[in-house]
Coordinates of C-alpha atoms in Angstrom, one line a residue:
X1 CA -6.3 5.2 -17.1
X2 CA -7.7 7.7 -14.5
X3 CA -6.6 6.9 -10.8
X4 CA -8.5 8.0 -8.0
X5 CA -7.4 9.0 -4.6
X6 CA -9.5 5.8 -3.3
X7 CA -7.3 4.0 -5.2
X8 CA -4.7 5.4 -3.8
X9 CA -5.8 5.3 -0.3
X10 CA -7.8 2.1 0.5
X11 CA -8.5 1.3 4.1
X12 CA -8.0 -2.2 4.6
X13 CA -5.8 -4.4 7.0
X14 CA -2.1 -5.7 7.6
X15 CA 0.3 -6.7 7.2
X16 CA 0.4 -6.3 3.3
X17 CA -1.5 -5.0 0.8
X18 CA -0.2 -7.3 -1.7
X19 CA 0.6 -10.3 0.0
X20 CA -2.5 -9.7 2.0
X21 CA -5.2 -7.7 1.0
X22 CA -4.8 -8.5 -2.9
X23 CA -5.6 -12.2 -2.1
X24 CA -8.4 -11.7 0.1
X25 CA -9.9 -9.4 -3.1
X26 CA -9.1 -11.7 -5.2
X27 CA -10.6 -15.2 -3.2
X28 CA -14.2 -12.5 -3.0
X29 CA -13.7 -12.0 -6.8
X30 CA -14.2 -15.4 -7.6
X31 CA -17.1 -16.2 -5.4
X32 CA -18.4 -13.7 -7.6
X33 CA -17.5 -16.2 -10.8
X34 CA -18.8 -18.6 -9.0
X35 CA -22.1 -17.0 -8.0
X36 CA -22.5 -16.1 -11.6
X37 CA -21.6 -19.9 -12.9
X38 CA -24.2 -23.0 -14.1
X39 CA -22.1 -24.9 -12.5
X40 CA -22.2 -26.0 -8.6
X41 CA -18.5 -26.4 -7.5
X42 CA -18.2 -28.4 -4.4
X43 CA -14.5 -27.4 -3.7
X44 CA -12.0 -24.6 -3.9
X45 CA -8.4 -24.9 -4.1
X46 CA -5.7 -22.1 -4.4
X47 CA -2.0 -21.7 -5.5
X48 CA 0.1 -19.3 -4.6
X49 CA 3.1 -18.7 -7.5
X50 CA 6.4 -16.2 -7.1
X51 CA 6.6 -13.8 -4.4
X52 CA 3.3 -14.9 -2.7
X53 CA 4.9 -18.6 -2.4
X54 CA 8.1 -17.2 -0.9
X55 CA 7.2 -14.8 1.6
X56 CA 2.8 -15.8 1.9
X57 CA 3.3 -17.0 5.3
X58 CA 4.9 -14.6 7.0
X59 CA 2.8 -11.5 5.2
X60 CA -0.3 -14.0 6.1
X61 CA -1.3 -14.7 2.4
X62 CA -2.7 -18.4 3.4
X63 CA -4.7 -16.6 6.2
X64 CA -5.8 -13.7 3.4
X65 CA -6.6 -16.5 0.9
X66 CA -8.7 -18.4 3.2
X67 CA -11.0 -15.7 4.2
X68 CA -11.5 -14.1 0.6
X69 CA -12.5 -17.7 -0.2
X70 CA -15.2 -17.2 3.0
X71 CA -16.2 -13.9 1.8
X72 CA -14.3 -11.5 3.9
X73 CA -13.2 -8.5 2.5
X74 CA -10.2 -5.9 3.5
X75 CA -12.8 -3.1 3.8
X76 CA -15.1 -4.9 5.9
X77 CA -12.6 -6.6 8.1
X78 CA -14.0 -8.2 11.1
X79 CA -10.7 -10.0 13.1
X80 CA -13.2 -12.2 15.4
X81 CA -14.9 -13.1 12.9
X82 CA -12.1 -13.9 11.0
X83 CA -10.6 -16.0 14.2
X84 CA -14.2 -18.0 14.1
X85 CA -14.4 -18.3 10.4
X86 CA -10.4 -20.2 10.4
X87 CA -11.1 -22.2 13.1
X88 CA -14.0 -23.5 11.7
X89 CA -12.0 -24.4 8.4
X90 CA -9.4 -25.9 10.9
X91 CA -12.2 -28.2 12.1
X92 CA -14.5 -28.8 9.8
X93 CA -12.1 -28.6 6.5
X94 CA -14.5 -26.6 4.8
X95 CA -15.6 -23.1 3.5
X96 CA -19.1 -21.7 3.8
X97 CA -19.1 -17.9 2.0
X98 CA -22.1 -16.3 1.5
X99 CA -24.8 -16.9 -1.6
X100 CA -23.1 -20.4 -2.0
X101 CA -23.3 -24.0 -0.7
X102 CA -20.6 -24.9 1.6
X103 CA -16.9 -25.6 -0.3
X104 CA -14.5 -28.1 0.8
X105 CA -11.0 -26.5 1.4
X106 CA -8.4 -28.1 3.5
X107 CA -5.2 -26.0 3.8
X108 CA -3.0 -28.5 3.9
X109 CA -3.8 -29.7 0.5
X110 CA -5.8 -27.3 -1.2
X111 CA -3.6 -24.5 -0.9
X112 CA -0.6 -24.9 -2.3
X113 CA 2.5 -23.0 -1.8
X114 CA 4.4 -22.8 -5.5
X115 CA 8.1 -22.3 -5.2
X116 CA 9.0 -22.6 -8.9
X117 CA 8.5 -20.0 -11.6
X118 CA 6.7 -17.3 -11.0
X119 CA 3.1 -16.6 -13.1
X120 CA 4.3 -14.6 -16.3
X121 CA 1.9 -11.7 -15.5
X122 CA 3.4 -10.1 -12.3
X123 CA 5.7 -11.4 -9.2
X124 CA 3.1 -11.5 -7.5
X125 CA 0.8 -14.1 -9.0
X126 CA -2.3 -17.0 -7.7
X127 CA -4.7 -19.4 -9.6
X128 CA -8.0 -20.1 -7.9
X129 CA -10.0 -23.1 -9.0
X130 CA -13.4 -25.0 -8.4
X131 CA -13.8 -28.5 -8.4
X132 CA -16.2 -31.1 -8.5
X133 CA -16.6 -33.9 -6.8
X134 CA -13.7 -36.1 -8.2
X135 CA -11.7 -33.3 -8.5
X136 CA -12.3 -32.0 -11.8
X137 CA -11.5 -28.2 -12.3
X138 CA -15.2 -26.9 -13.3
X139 CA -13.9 -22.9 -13.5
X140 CA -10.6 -21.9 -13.1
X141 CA -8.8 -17.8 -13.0
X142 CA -5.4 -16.3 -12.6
X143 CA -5.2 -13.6 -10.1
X144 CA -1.8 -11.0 -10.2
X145 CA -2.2 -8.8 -6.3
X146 CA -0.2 -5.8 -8.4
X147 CA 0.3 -3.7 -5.2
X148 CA -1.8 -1.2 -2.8
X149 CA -4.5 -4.2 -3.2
X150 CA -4.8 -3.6 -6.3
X151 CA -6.0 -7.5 -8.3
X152 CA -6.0 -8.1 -11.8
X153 CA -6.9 -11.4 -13.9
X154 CA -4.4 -12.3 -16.6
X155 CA -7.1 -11.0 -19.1
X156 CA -7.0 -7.5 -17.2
X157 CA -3.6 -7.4 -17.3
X158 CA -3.4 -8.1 -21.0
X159 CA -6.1 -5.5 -21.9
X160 CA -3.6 -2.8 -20.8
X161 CA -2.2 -2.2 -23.6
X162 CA -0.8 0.8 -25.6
X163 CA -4.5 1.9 -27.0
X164 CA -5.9 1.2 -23.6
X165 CA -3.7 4.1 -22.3
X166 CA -4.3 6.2 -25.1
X167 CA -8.7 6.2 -25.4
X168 CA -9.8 9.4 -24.8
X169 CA -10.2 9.9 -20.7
X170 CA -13.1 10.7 -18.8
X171 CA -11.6 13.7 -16.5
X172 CA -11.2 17.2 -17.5
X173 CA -7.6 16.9 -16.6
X174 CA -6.2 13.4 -17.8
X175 CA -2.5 14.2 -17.1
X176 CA -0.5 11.2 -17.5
X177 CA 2.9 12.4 -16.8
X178 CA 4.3 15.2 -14.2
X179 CA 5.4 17.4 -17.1
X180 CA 1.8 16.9 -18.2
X181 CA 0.1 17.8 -14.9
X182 CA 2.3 21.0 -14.8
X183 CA 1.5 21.9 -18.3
X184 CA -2.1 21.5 -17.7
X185 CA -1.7 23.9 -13.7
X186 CA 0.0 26.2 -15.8
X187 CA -2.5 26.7 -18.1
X188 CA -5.6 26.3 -16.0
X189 CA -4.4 28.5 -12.4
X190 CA -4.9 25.4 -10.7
X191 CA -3.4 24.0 -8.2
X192 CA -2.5 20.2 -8.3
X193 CA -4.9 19.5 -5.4
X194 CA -7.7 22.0 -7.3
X195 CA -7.1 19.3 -10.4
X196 CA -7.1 16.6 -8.9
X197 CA -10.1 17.5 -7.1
X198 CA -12.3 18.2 -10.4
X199 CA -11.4 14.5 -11.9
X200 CA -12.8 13.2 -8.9
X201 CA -16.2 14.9 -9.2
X202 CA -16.6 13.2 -12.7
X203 CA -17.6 10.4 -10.7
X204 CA -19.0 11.6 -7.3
X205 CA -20.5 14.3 -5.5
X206 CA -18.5 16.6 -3.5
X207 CA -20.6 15.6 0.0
X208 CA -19.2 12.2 -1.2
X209 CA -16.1 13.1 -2.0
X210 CA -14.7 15.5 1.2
X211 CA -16.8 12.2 3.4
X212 CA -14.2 9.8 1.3
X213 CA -11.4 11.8 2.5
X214 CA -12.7 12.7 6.1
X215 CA -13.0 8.8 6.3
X216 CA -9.6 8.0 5.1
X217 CA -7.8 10.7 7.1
X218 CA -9.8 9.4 10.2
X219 CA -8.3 5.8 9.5
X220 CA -4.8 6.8 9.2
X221 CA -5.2 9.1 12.5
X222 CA -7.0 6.4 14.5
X223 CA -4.0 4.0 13.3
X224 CA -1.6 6.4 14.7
X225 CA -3.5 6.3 18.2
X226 CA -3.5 2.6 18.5
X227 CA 0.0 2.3 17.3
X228 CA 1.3 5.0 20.0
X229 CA -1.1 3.4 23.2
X230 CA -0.3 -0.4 22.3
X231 CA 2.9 -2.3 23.5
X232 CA 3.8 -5.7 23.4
X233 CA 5.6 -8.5 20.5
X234 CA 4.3 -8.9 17.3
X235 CA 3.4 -11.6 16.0
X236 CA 5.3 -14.0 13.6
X237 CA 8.6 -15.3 15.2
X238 CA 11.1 -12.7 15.2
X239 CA 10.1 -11.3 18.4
X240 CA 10.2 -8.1 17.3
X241 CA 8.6 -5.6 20.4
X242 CA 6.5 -2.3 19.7
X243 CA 8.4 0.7 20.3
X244 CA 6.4 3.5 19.1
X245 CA 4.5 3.9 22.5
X246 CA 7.8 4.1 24.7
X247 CA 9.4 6.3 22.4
X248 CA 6.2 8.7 21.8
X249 CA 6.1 8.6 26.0
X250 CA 9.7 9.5 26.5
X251 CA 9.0 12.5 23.9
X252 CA 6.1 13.8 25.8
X253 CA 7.7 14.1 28.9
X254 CA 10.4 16.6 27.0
X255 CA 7.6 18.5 25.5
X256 CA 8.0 21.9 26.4
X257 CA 10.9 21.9 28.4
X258 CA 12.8 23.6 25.7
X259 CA 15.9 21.6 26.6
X260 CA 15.7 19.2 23.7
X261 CA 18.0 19.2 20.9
X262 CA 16.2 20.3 17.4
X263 CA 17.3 17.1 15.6
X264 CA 14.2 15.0 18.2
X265 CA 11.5 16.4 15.9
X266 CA 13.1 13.2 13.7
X267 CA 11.8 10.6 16.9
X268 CA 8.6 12.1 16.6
X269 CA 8.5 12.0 13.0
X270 CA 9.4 8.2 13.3
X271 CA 7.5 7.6 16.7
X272 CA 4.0 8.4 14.4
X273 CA 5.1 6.1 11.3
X274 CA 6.2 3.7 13.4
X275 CA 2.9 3.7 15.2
X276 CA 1.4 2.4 11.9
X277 CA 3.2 0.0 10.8
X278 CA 3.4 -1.9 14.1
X279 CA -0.3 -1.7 13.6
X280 CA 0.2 -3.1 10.2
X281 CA 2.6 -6.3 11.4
X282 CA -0.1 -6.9 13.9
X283 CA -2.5 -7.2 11.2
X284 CA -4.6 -4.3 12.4
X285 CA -6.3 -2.0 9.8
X286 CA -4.4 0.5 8.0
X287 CA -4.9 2.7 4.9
X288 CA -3.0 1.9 1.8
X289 CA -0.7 5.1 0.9
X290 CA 0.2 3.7 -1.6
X291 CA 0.8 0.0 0.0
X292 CA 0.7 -1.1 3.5
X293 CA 4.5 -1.9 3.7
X294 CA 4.5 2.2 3.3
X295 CA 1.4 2.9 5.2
X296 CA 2.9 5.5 8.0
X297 CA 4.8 8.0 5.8
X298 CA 1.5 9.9 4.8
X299 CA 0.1 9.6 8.1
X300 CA 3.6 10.4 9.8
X301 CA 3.9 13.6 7.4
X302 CA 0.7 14.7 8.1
X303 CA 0.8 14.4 12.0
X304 CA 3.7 16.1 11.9
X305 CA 2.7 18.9 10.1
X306 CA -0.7 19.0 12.2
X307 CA 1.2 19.0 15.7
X308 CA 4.0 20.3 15.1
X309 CA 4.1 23.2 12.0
X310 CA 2.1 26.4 13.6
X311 CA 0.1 27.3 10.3
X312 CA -1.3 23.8 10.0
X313 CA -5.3 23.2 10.0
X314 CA -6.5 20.0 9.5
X315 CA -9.0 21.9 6.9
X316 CA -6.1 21.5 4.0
X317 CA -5.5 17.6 4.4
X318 CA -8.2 17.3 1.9
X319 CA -5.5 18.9 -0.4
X320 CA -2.7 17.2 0.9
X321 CA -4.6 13.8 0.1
X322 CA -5.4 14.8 -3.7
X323 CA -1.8 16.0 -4.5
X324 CA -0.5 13.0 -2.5
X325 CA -2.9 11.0 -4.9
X326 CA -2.2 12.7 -7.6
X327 CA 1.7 11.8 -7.4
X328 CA 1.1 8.4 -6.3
X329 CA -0.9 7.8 -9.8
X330 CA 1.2 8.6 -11.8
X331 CA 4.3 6.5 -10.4
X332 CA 1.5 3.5 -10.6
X333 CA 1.0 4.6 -14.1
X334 CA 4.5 4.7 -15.0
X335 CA 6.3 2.8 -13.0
X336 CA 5.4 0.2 -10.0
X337 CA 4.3 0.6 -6.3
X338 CA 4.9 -3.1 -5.8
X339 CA 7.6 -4.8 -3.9
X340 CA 7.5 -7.9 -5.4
X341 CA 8.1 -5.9 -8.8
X342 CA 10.4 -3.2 -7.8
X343 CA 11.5 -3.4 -4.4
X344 CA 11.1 -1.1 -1.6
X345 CA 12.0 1.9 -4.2
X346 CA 8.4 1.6 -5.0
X347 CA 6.6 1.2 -1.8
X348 CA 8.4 3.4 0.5
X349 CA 10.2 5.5 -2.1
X350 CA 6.0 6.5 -3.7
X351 CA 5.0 7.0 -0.5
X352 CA 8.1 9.7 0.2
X353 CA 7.5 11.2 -2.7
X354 CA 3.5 11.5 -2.2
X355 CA 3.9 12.6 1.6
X356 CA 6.7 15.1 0.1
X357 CA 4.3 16.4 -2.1
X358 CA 1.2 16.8 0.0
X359 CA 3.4 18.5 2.8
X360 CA 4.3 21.0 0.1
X361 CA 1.1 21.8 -1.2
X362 CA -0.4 22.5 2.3
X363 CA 2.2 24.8 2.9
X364 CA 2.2 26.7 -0.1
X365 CA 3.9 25.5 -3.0
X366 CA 3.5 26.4 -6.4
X367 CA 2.4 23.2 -9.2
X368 CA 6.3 23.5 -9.9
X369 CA 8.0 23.2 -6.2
X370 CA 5.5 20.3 -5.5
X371 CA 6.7 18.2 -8.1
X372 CA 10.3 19.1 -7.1
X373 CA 9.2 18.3 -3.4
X374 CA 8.4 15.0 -4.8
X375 CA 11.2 14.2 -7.1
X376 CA 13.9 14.8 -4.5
X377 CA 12.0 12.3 -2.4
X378 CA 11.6 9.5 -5.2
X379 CA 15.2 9.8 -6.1
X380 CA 17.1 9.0 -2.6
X381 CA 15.2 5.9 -2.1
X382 CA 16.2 4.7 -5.8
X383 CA 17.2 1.3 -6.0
X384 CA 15.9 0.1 -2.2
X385 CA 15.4 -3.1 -2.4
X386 CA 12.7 -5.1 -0.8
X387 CA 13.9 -7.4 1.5
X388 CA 12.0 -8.5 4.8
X389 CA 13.5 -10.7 7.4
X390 CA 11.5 -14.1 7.8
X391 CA 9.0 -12.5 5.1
X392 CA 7.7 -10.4 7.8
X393 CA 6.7 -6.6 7.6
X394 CA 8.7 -5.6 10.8
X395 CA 12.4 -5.8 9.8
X396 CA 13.8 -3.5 8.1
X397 CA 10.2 -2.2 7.2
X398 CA 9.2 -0.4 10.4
X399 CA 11.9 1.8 10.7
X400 CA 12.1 2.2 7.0
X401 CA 8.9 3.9 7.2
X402 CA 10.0 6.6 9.7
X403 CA 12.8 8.0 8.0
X404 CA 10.8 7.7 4.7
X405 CA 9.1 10.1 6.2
X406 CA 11.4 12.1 7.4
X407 CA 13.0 12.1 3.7
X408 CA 10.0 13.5 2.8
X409 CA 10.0 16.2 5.1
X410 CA 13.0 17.0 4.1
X411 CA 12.6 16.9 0.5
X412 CA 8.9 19.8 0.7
X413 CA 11.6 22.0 2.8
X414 CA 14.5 22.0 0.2
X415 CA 12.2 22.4 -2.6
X416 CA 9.7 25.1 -0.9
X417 CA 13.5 27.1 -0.4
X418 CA 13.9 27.3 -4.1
X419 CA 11.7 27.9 -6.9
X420 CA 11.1 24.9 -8.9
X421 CA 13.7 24.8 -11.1
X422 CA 15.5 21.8 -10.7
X423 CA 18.0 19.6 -12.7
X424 CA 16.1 16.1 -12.7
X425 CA 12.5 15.5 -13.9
X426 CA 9.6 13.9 -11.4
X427 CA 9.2 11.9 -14.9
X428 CA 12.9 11.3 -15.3
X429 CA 13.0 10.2 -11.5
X430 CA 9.7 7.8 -12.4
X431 CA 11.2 6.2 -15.1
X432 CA 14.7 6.0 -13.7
X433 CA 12.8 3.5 -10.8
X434 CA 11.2 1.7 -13.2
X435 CA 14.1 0.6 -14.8
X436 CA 16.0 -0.4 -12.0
X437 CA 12.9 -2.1 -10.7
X438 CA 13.0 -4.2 -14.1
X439 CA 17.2 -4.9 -14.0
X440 CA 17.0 -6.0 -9.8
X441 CA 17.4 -9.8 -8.9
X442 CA 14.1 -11.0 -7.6
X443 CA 16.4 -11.8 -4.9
X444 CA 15.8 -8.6 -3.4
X445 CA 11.8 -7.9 -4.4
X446 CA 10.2 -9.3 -1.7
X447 CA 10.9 -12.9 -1.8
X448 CA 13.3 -12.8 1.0
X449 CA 16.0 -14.4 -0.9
X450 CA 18.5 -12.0 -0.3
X451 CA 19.8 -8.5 1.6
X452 CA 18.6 -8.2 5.0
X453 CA 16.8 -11.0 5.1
X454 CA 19.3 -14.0 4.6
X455 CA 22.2 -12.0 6.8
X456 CA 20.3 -11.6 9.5
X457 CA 19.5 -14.5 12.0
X458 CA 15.9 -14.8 12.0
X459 CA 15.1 -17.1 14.6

């Protein structure tokens, strides 16, 4: 199944593309159905199973549910607008999307927070249903929010099966595995970015293409610049304040006094991600890379190398976005970039391994060094577990993000000083997260349960 890098990198907004932006896509999805059905449905009502029960509120998933069911959508975000359309439910205790009569929906009945078993499908899991007037379910779907906002119903989720991933693919290079994708660079004299870059214009343009990647690096930049300028508490309880502005500030009056110690590259490293994902836990907008709970490693990387890494020109990030993509697919493919199925191994740990291997192809790295760049990356964040204080994404998740990205950092450098050859596979790496993802309590995959989250006071 061929990934693109705008699945990789979606812009949409905080604090979770899971808990977030997967239930706003999916609430839009089934106006769709319901645009499309005979019958005329004079409620809605949701519930909200696993993970998105345990942790909704504090990742905003009854907000998110509510305004897919309006017709908002992540890419079109509009937060006044979003402000007007929940206090109008508030009031009025009713929905009134677009292309449809209004829908009743009070939120303190008709969306229901499910604290038993989760969904079979995914961790991660919601039913949507219309009703008539007495009640009656007149159409009804199961929605799984997989990670990076990606949805699927239950009968999506069953269609991927064994000959689903084996039908013939569409792209001139369907690698499915990174022993694959350096099979198929060896034999072409392409680069993983050069790949990458030809699947993506079986299905667009290249004016559309490098405007697709202008516009996502432009998102992630802009993010950065709001994060750094913007102080204050976020929002949700904990009283957690912003620090990315005083600690970018303290930096810039060092700059170029050639007093500092070498090891402060790190704060700015960390002051950049950390600008995003306060962003993010403000519910600002953010681009997926490859969830939001990871959102400021890619940017963080590439800031870095932009600012601070003399050869940089912002002319390669196309190529640091297609190899980052092209990483980032295949650990979706193989393994998970959800929290609520794998823990933090697979947000922050993907997004390490993506940045890793983006920095390394912009400066220089052979098909073979790349994949080690990202390997070393994937495999010291293995077995991270996922677990946010109060359900928010602030604690540990923030800083988490920083020295993600310094990991990654760290990981291009080791691998651009050798010459490929390593001991572990990218695949092995993959699969090795996989299977930890599968043998972790749920405890600690997002539900709050357990880790950091239940030995911390939260209040």
């Amino acid at each position: 199944m061929f990934l693109s890098v705008f699945d990789m990198f979606k812009i949409g907004v905080g604090p979770s593309s899971s808990h977030t932006m997967g239930p706003m896509v999916a609430g839009a999805r089934f106006l769709d159905r319901l645009r499309a059905s005979p019958f005329a449905a004079h409620g809605v009502r949701v519930r909200l199973h696993g993970s998105l029960a345990f942790t909704g509120k504090g990742h905003a998933t009854d907000r998110a549910s509510i305004l897919g069911l309006a017709g908002f959508t992540p890419e079109e975000y509009d937060r006044d607008a979003a402000d007007t359309a929940l206090a109008a439910n508030a009031r009025d205790k009713r929905l009134c999307p677009p292309g449809l009569p209004p829908l009743a929906f009070d939120p303190e009945t008709d969306l229901i927070f499910d604290y038993g078993p989760p969904l079979p499908g995914h961790a991660n899991g919601m039913v949507i249903s219309a009703l008539d007037a007495q009640g009656d379910v007149l159409l009804q779907e199961v929605y799984y929010s997989i990670g990076g906002g990606f949805v699927r119903t239950q009968t999506e989720l069953d269609a991927v099966d064994d000959a689903a991933r084996d039908a013939p693919s569409p792209v001139p290079f369907p690698f499915r595995s990174a022993k694959e994708m350096l099979a198929m660079a060896h034999g072409s004299g392409l680069s993983i970015a050069q790949m990458k870059r030809r699947n993506e214009l079986r299905f667009r343009d290249v004016a559309a293409l490098d405007a697709g990647l202008a516009k996502i690096w432009a998102a992630m930049r802009d993010c950065i610049e709001r994060g750094l300028a913007t102080e204050g508490e976020l929002p949700g309880g904990l009283r957690v304040k912003r620090r990315a502005k005083a600690i970018h500030e303290s930096l810039r009056v060092d700059w170029g006094r050639n007093l500092a110690p070498p090891h402060q590259i790190n704060d700015w490293i960390s002051a950049y991600a950390m600008a995003v994902n306060e962003e993010n836990a403000a519910g600002g907008q953010v681009v997926t890379a490859p969830t939001n709970g990871a959102a400021g490693v890619v940017p963080a990387v590439i800031r870095y190398w932009l600012d601070h890494v003399p050869s940089a020109s912002s002319a390669k990030i196309p190529d640091f976005l297609l190899t980052a993509a092209a990483v980032g697919g295949l650990i979706k493919t193989n393994a998970s970039i959800s929290g609520a199925e794998c823990g933090c191994q697979a947000e922050v740990g993907s997004a390490a391994a993506m940045a890793a291997a983006g920095l390394a192809a912009v400066l220089g790295g052979t098909p073979e060094q790349i994949e080690n760049a990202a390997e070393i990356a994937l495999e010291h964040h293995l077995g991270m577990t996922c677990d946010p204080v109060k359900g928010l994404v602030q604690v540990p998740c923030i800083e988490r993000n920083g020295l993600g990205a310094i990991k990654a950092i760290s990981a291009a450098s080791l691998a651009l000083r050798g010459d490929g050859t390593h001991f572990v596979p990218l695949d092995a790496a993959i699969e090795t997260m996989r299977q930890t993802g599968r043998d972790m309590h749920e405890h600690y995959k997002e539900t709050s349960l357990g880790g950091l989250a239940v030995n911390v006071p939260n209040c």
